[in-house]
Amino acid sequence: MKDACESDLSRRRFRLTRGPSRTVIENAEKSYVFGFNAVISEEIERIEDLPHDQRAFAYEGAGAACAVLDLITLTRGRRLRELLAGPAAHHPFAAHLGAGRGYALLRLRPVRAGRRAHPLLRWLAVDGFGFGWSMARADRMVGERAMPDLLSRAHCALFDQGLGRLLWYHDCASPDDVAARVASYPAIRRAALWSGVGFAAAYTGGAEADELWWLTDHAGADGFRPHLAQGCAFAVAARAQAGPLPDHVAQAVPILTGGEPEEAAAWADTALMILGHDPHTHEDYQAWQAHTRRLWARRHQV
């Protein structure tokens, strides 16, 4: 079982100094811990008792717990598959992200995570690994801008998406601080970081409308506006699978993408169809992102 105190991110020396933003981010982690413990205690049905906007984070925790149990009991992903086929059927993004966090907890490479689950979404586990690994080692991953030796060069961009999501938490959804943090990384890493920031800004929230406009300006000035929009499009596609969008998602999407939520989700869905039959490699996953950016650019004639 996880200690509820793990959701207090100030213990990790995160810059959680902004009242409402801190509440949003720590509530997300509280729900993650709740979902993790619900699996361990065999009470996963309790996740449905949470507010609608918090269930995605709880299913992320459930995905982490299932991955950990599968790994230590050598059940070849059975619990994660059952989670995806049952309770988390409408939260596949969250469960796969959580699986990656489970691998990070055990310090194992996530490349095989969910191999028998969704053939393409399983690459989100590398994103989740990047988030979880960086959260536990923020001094090195954020402060020193290191990269773990566990990953091949081909998977580093997927790791950096998760790191980008973690930066949103680390700097408490402050657009100026997050942008300055991203700018401190080499240019070759910043595209994936901005994609992760866009996902977190919409998926988790924590920023006001004017702050989201500043975030958009920062991404544009850095040359990665399409990547911010693509991350947001994936976030709304993930949230839309679970029913009505939370208010913070509906507010963020028009600002970060310049389109309505239904349009942004359609970019991700259409980009997936462009990939054709049986996409499953990490190159396919990155092509999915690239096609989403092209659809966004076509909409804005960029």
Short mmCIF file of C-alpha atoms in Angstrom, two decimals:
data_model
loop_
_atom_site.label_atom_id
_atom_site.label_comp_id
_atom_site.label_asym_id
_atom_site.label_seq_id
_atom_site.Cartn_x
_atom_site.Cartn_y
_atom_site.Cartn_z
CA MET A 1 0.00 0.00 0.00
CA LYS A 2 1.14 3.54 -0.70
CA ASP A 3 1.27 6.12 2.07
CA ALA A 4 -1.16 8.97 1.45
CA CYS A 5 1.67 11.37 2.29
CA GLU A 6 3.24 10.52 -1.08
CA SER A 7 0.77 12.92 -2.68
CA ASP A 8 2.41 15.80 -0.80
CA LEU A 9 4.78 16.81 -3.59
CA SER A 10 6.42 19.49 -1.47
CA ARG A 11 8.30 16.61 0.18
CA ARG A 12 10.05 16.19 -3.17
CA ARG A 13 11.05 19.86 -3.18
CA PHE A 14 8.69 20.74 -6.01
CA ARG A 15 7.93 24.44 -6.42
CA LEU A 16 4.36 24.16 -5.16
CA THR A 17 3.79 27.71 -3.98
CA ARG A 18 0.58 28.71 -5.81
CA GLY A 19 -2.60 27.98 -3.82
CA PRO A 20 -5.27 26.78 -6.29
CA SER A 21 -2.72 25.25 -8.67
CA ARG A 22 -1.11 23.31 -5.85
CA THR A 23 -4.52 21.95 -4.84
CA VAL A 24 -5.25 20.76 -8.40
CA ILE A 25 -1.90 19.01 -8.77
CA GLU A 26 -1.87 17.40 -5.34
CA ASN A 27 -5.48 16.24 -5.76
CA ALA A 28 -4.41 14.45 -8.94
CA GLU A 29 -1.66 12.65 -7.01
CA LYS A 30 -4.03 11.84 -4.14
CA SER A 31 -6.34 10.18 -6.64
CA TYR A 32 -3.37 8.30 -8.13
CA VAL A 33 -2.46 6.94 -4.68
CA PHE A 34 -6.12 6.08 -4.05
CA GLY A 35 -6.31 4.07 -7.27
CA PHE A 36 -3.04 2.28 -6.54
CA ASN A 37 -4.23 1.26 -3.09
CA ALA A 38 -7.65 0.24 -4.43
CA VAL A 39 -5.98 -2.43 -6.56
CA ILE A 40 -3.72 -3.62 -3.74
CA SER A 41 -6.71 -3.94 -1.38
CA GLU A 42 -8.83 -5.56 -4.11
CA GLU A 43 -11.41 -2.76 -3.93
CA ILE A 44 -11.02 -1.27 -7.38
CA GLU A 45 -14.76 -0.58 -7.61
CA ARG A 46 -14.19 2.25 -5.10
CA ILE A 47 -12.60 4.33 -7.87
CA GLU A 48 -16.06 4.95 -9.30
CA ASP A 49 -16.99 6.70 -6.04
CA LEU A 50 -14.49 9.47 -6.82
CA PRO A 51 -15.58 12.68 -8.59
CA HIS A 52 -15.70 12.20 -12.36
CA ASP A 53 -12.73 14.48 -13.05
CA GLN A 54 -10.49 12.53 -10.63
CA ARG A 55 -11.11 8.99 -11.89
CA ALA A 56 -8.53 9.20 -14.69
CA PHE A 57 -5.77 9.78 -12.13
CA ALA A 58 -7.08 6.94 -9.98
CA TYR A 59 -7.02 4.57 -12.95
CA GLU A 60 -3.46 5.70 -13.58
CA GLY A 61 -2.67 4.53 -10.07
CA ALA A 62 -4.55 1.31 -10.73
CA GLY A 63 -2.47 0.75 -13.86
CA ALA A 64 0.71 1.23 -11.84
CA ALA A 65 -0.40 -1.24 -9.18
CA CYS A 66 -1.42 -3.84 -11.77
CA ALA A 67 1.94 -3.52 -13.53
CA VAL A 68 3.83 -3.90 -10.26
CA LEU A 69 1.82 -6.98 -9.26
CA ASP A 70 2.19 -8.51 -12.72
CA LEU A 71 5.94 -8.03 -12.59
CA ILE A 72 6.55 -9.39 -9.11
CA THR A 73 4.22 -12.37 -9.58
CA LEU A 74 5.33 -13.12 -13.16
CA THR A 75 1.75 -13.13 -14.49
CA ARG A 76 2.76 -11.74 -17.89
CA GLY A 77 0.51 -8.68 -17.78
CA ARG A 78 -2.71 -10.49 -16.83
CA ARG A 79 -3.86 -7.91 -14.26
CA LEU A 80 -3.18 -4.98 -16.55
CA ARG A 81 -5.12 -6.65 -19.39
CA GLU A 82 -8.03 -7.34 -17.06
CA LEU A 83 -7.98 -3.74 -15.87
CA LEU A 84 -8.07 -2.44 -19.45
CA ALA A 85 -10.83 -4.84 -20.46
CA GLY A 86 -12.94 -4.06 -17.41
CA PRO A 87 -12.87 -1.14 -14.93
CA ALA A 88 -10.50 1.05 -16.97
CA ALA A 89 -12.05 0.34 -20.37
CA HIS A 90 -12.87 4.05 -20.74
CA HIS A 91 -9.50 5.17 -19.38
CA PRO A 92 -6.93 3.35 -21.55
CA PHE A 93 -4.55 6.32 -21.73
CA ALA A 94 -4.49 6.59 -17.94
CA ALA A 95 -3.97 2.87 -17.34
CA HIS A 96 -1.07 2.69 -19.79
CA LEU A 97 0.56 5.80 -18.33
CA GLY A 98 0.19 4.22 -14.92
CA ALA A 99 1.78 0.99 -16.08
CA GLY A 100 4.90 2.97 -16.94
CA ARG A 101 4.92 4.48 -13.46
CA GLY A 102 4.78 0.94 -12.10
CA TYR A 103 7.87 0.01 -14.06
CA ALA A 104 9.61 3.12 -12.73
CA LEU A 105 8.81 2.06 -9.17
CA LEU A 106 10.62 -1.23 -9.80
CA ARG A 107 13.43 0.44 -11.78
CA LEU A 108 12.73 -1.72 -14.82
CA ARG A 109 12.72 -0.79 -18.49
CA PRO A 110 9.12 -0.24 -19.63
CA VAL A 111 9.59 -1.27 -23.26
CA ARG A 112 7.67 -4.53 -22.74
CA ALA A 113 4.93 -2.89 -20.68
CA GLY A 114 1.45 -3.79 -21.90
CA ARG A 115 2.79 -5.78 -24.86
CA ARG A 116 -0.31 -7.96 -24.69
CA ALA A 117 -2.58 -4.96 -24.13
CA HIS A 118 -3.17 -2.19 -26.71
CA PRO A 119 -0.55 -2.49 -29.49
CA LEU A 120 -0.08 1.28 -29.87
CA LEU A 121 -1.13 2.82 -26.56
CA ARG A 122 1.39 0.58 -24.80
CA TRP A 123 4.02 3.16 -25.80
CA LEU A 124 2.36 5.51 -23.33
CA ALA A 125 4.03 3.34 -20.70
CA VAL A 126 7.37 4.87 -21.70
CA ASP A 127 5.78 8.30 -21.17
CA GLY A 128 4.50 7.15 -17.78
CA PHE A 129 7.94 5.78 -16.97
CA GLY A 130 9.44 9.18 -17.78
CA PHE A 131 6.99 10.86 -15.42
CA GLY A 132 7.47 8.40 -12.58
CA TRP A 133 11.23 8.09 -12.93
CA SER A 134 11.65 11.87 -13.04
CA MET A 135 9.33 12.46 -10.09
CA ALA A 136 11.47 10.21 -7.90
CA ARG A 137 14.71 11.77 -9.17
CA ALA A 138 13.77 15.38 -9.81
CA ASP A 139 17.15 16.71 -8.72
CA ARG A 140 18.85 14.77 -11.53
CA MET A 141 16.16 14.69 -14.22
CA VAL A 142 15.01 18.30 -13.78
CA GLY A 143 17.93 20.00 -12.06
CA GLU A 144 20.74 18.28 -13.98
CA ARG A 145 18.66 17.44 -17.11
CA ALA A 146 19.95 13.87 -17.06
CA MET A 147 18.58 10.89 -19.03
CA PRO A 148 18.40 7.37 -17.55
CA ASP A 149 20.70 4.72 -18.96
CA LEU A 150 17.83 2.21 -19.06
CA LEU A 151 16.43 3.53 -22.35
CA SER A 152 17.63 3.30 -25.91
CA ARG A 153 18.04 6.50 -27.87
CA ALA A 154 14.90 5.63 -29.87
CA HIS A 155 12.74 5.79 -26.73
CA CYS A 156 14.15 9.02 -25.29
CA ALA A 157 11.50 11.21 -26.93
CA LEU A 158 8.74 9.13 -25.34
CA PHE A 159 10.50 9.45 -21.98
CA ASP A 160 10.71 13.22 -22.46
CA GLN A 161 6.95 13.47 -22.95
CA GLY A 162 6.53 12.11 -19.45
CA LEU A 163 9.23 14.43 -18.20
CA GLY A 164 7.34 17.34 -19.80
CA ARG A 165 4.21 16.34 -17.87
CA LEU A 166 6.30 16.17 -14.71
CA LEU A 167 7.62 19.72 -15.32
CA TRP A 168 4.03 20.96 -15.21
CA TYR A 169 3.74 19.45 -11.72
CA HIS A 170 7.24 20.45 -10.64
CA ASP A 171 6.68 24.14 -11.38
CA CYS A 172 3.07 24.19 -10.21
CA ALA A 173 1.45 24.97 -13.56
CA SER A 174 3.26 28.30 -13.82
CA PRO A 175 3.65 29.06 -17.55
CA ASP A 176 6.69 31.30 -17.09
CA ASP A 177 8.50 28.81 -14.86
CA VAL A 178 7.59 25.79 -17.00
CA ALA A 179 8.72 27.55 -20.18
CA ALA A 180 12.00 28.60 -18.57
CA ARG A 181 12.53 25.03 -17.40
CA VAL A 182 11.90 23.60 -20.89
CA ALA A 183 14.24 26.20 -22.40
CA SER A 184 17.06 24.92 -20.19
CA TYR A 185 17.09 21.57 -22.05
CA PRO A 186 18.89 20.99 -25.37
CA ALA A 187 16.80 21.92 -28.41
CA ILE A 188 16.67 18.29 -29.54
CA ARG A 189 14.64 17.39 -26.43
CA ARG A 190 12.27 20.34 -26.30
CA ALA A 191 9.70 19.16 -28.88
CA ALA A 192 8.77 16.14 -26.75
CA LEU A 193 8.87 18.21 -23.56
CA TRP A 194 6.39 20.71 -25.01
CA SER A 195 4.13 17.83 -26.07
CA GLY A 196 4.11 16.57 -22.49
CA VAL A 197 3.46 20.07 -21.14
CA GLY A 198 0.49 20.46 -23.50
CA PHE A 199 -0.94 17.15 -22.34
CA ALA A 200 -0.61 18.02 -18.65
CA ALA A 201 -1.92 21.57 -19.04
CA ALA A 202 -5.17 20.22 -20.47
CA TYR A 203 -5.42 16.81 -18.78
CA THR A 204 -4.52 17.84 -15.23
CA GLY A 205 -5.13 21.59 -15.36
CA GLY A 206 -4.09 24.08 -12.71
CA ALA A 207 -3.68 27.23 -14.83
CA GLU A 208 -6.12 30.06 -15.46
CA ALA A 209 -7.14 31.10 -18.97
CA ASP A 210 -4.73 34.03 -19.16
CA GLU A 211 -1.90 31.78 -18.02
CA LEU A 212 -2.72 29.26 -20.74
CA TRP A 213 -2.44 32.08 -23.29
CA TRP A 214 1.02 32.89 -21.91
CA LEU A 215 1.95 29.22 -22.17
CA THR A 216 0.89 29.22 -25.82
CA ASP A 217 3.00 32.32 -26.46
CA HIS A 218 6.01 30.71 -24.80
CA ALA A 219 5.69 27.55 -26.91
CA GLY A 220 5.35 29.62 -30.07
CA ALA A 221 8.40 31.73 -29.23
CA ASP A 222 10.38 28.53 -28.69
CA GLY A 223 9.24 27.18 -32.08
CA PHE A 224 7.15 24.30 -30.68
CA ARG A 225 3.59 25.56 -30.85
CA PRO A 226 2.43 22.47 -32.86
CA HIS A 227 3.82 20.14 -30.21
CA LEU A 228 1.96 21.95 -27.41
CA ALA A 229 -1.25 21.68 -29.46
CA GLN A 230 -0.66 18.01 -30.23
CA GLY A 231 -0.16 17.18 -26.56
CA CYS A 232 -3.40 18.97 -25.76
CA ALA A 233 -5.23 17.11 -28.55
CA PHE A 234 -4.11 13.77 -27.10
CA ALA A 235 -5.26 14.89 -23.65
CA VAL A 236 -8.74 15.79 -24.83
CA ALA A 237 -8.97 12.54 -26.81
CA ALA A 238 -8.07 10.64 -23.64
CA ARG A 239 -10.54 12.55 -21.49
CA ALA A 240 -13.35 12.31 -24.06
CA GLN A 241 -13.30 8.51 -23.91
CA ALA A 242 -14.49 8.68 -20.31
CA GLY A 243 -17.54 10.88 -20.88
CA PRO A 244 -18.20 14.62 -20.48
CA LEU A 245 -15.07 16.74 -20.37
CA PRO A 246 -14.12 18.34 -17.05
CA ASP A 247 -14.48 22.11 -17.15
CA HIS A 248 -10.73 22.75 -17.03
CA VAL A 249 -10.20 20.61 -20.14
CA ALA A 250 -12.96 22.36 -22.06
CA GLN A 251 -11.42 25.72 -21.14
CA ALA A 252 -7.87 24.74 -22.07
CA VAL A 253 -8.45 23.20 -25.49
CA PRO A 254 -9.54 26.32 -27.46
CA ILE A 255 -6.58 28.25 -26.04
CA LEU A 256 -3.89 25.62 -26.52
CA THR A 257 -5.10 24.33 -29.91
CA GLY A 258 -7.23 27.12 -31.40
CA GLY A 259 -10.04 24.61 -31.96
CA GLU A 260 -13.02 23.29 -30.06
CA PRO A 261 -12.61 20.10 -27.99
CA GLU A 262 -14.48 17.93 -30.49
CA GLU A 263 -12.25 19.17 -33.30
CA ALA A 264 -9.04 18.62 -31.35
CA ALA A 265 -10.05 15.08 -30.40
CA ALA A 266 -10.90 14.44 -34.06
CA TRP A 267 -7.34 15.38 -35.10
CA ALA A 268 -6.00 12.60 -32.88
CA ASP A 269 -8.63 10.13 -34.07
CA THR A 270 -8.09 10.96 -37.75
CA ALA A 271 -4.32 10.78 -37.35
CA LEU A 272 -4.72 7.31 -35.91
CA MET A 273 -6.78 6.18 -38.90
CA ILE A 274 -4.13 7.55 -41.27
CA LEU A 275 -1.68 5.03 -39.82
CA GLY A 276 -3.72 2.23 -41.38
CA HIS A 277 -3.90 -1.38 -40.24
CA ASP A 278 -2.19 -2.62 -37.06
CA PRO A 279 0.09 0.26 -36.00
CA HIS A 280 2.19 -0.98 -33.10
CA THR A 281 5.78 0.25 -33.16
CA HIS A 282 7.16 3.28 -31.38
CA GLU A 283 7.72 4.77 -34.85
CA ASP A 284 3.98 4.34 -35.45
CA TYR A 285 3.26 6.13 -32.18
CA GLN A 286 5.47 9.04 -33.18
CA ALA A 287 3.85 9.09 -36.63
CA TRP A 288 0.48 9.36 -34.87
CA GLN A 289 1.74 12.46 -33.13
CA ALA A 290 3.21 13.90 -36.34
CA HIS A 291 -0.04 13.39 -38.27
CA THR A 292 -1.93 15.13 -35.45
CA ARG A 293 0.41 18.11 -35.72
CA ARG A 294 -0.10 18.23 -39.50
CA LEU A 295 -3.87 18.27 -39.08
CA TRP A 296 -3.53 21.07 -36.55
CA ALA A 297 -1.24 22.99 -38.95
CA ARG A 298 -3.66 22.47 -41.84
CA ARG A 299 -6.47 23.88 -39.71
CA HIS A 300 -4.41 26.97 -38.93
CA GLN A 301 -2.63 27.11 -42.31
CA VAL A 302 0.75 27.09 -40.60
#
